[in-house]
Amino acid sequence: MIRVSSAAKAFVAGIAAGAGVAATAVQDGIFTTGETVTTVLAILGALGVTYVVPNRQQGTGA
């Protein structure tokens, strides 16, 4: 099984969250200050949560 570090997973989660929020924010053609703040918070939130949650140990759980 491939071992992925918490930092790599957090980076990917941050990119995915930021892309999702940014795609929604630019639907009207304008990227406002509020939308910028929301995008940054989504990226930081995804980075933090994904990095803090530990990986599941092999052979435990469902």
Short mmCIF file of C-alpha atoms in Angstrom, two decimals:
data_model
loop_
_atom_site.label_atom_id
_atom_site.label_comp_id
_atom_site.label_asym_id
_atom_site.label_seq_id
_atom_site.Cartn_x
_atom_site.Cartn_y
_atom_site.Cartn_z
CA MET A 1 0.00 0.00 0.00
CA ILE A 2 1.24 3.50 -0.81
CA ARG A 3 2.06 5.58 2.24
CA VAL A 4 0.94 9.20 1.86
CA SER A 5 2.12 11.76 4.38
CA SER A 6 -0.31 13.97 6.28
CA ALA A 7 1.26 17.05 4.70
CA ALA A 8 0.68 15.78 1.16
CA LYS A 9 -2.93 14.90 1.92
CA ALA A 10 -3.47 18.30 3.53
CA PHE A 11 -2.03 20.07 0.48
CA VAL A 12 -4.35 18.20 -1.89
CA ALA A 13 -7.34 18.85 0.37
CA GLY A 14 -6.52 22.57 0.46
CA ILE A 15 -6.25 22.77 -3.33
CA ALA A 16 -9.54 20.90 -3.77
CA ALA A 17 -11.38 23.09 -1.27
CA GLY A 18 -9.96 26.29 -2.75
CA ALA A 19 -10.80 25.26 -6.30
CA GLY A 20 -14.36 24.37 -5.35
CA VAL A 21 -15.00 27.66 -3.56
CA ALA A 22 -13.26 29.73 -6.23
CA ALA A 23 -15.24 28.07 -9.03
CA THR A 24 -18.47 28.92 -7.25
CA ALA A 25 -17.32 32.46 -6.44
CA VAL A 26 -16.50 33.44 -10.03
CA GLN A 27 -19.82 32.33 -11.52
CA ASP A 28 -20.96 35.94 -11.69
CA GLY A 29 -17.69 37.12 -13.22
CA ILE A 30 -16.59 39.11 -10.18
CA PHE A 31 -14.35 37.94 -7.35
CA THR A 32 -15.20 40.17 -4.36
CA THR A 33 -13.33 40.67 -1.12
CA GLY A 34 -15.82 38.49 0.74
CA GLU A 35 -15.36 35.70 -1.77
CA THR A 36 -11.59 35.99 -1.41
CA VAL A 37 -11.85 35.68 2.36
CA THR A 38 -14.16 32.67 2.02
CA THR A 39 -11.74 30.99 -0.39
CA VAL A 40 -8.75 31.54 1.89
CA LEU A 41 -10.67 30.26 4.93
CA ALA A 42 -11.78 27.15 3.02
CA ILE A 43 -8.17 26.43 2.04
CA LEU A 44 -6.83 26.97 5.55
CA GLY A 45 -9.66 24.95 7.10
CA ALA A 46 -9.09 22.01 4.78
CA LEU A 47 -5.33 22.16 5.37
CA GLY A 48 -5.71 22.25 9.13
CA VAL A 49 -8.39 19.59 9.51
CA THR A 50 -6.76 17.17 7.10
CA TYR A 51 -3.32 17.59 8.67
CA VAL A 52 -4.54 17.18 12.28
CA VAL A 53 -6.67 14.06 11.76
CA PRO A 54 -4.37 11.03 12.06
CA ASN A 55 -4.13 8.34 9.41
CA ARG A 56 -5.88 5.08 10.22
CA GLN A 57 -3.49 2.35 11.31
CA GLN A 58 -3.27 -0.75 9.10
CA GLY A 59 -5.35 -3.69 10.27
CA THR A 60 -7.69 -1.71 12.55
CA GLY A 61 -11.22 -0.54 12.06
CA ALA A 62 -13.62 -1.25 9.27
#
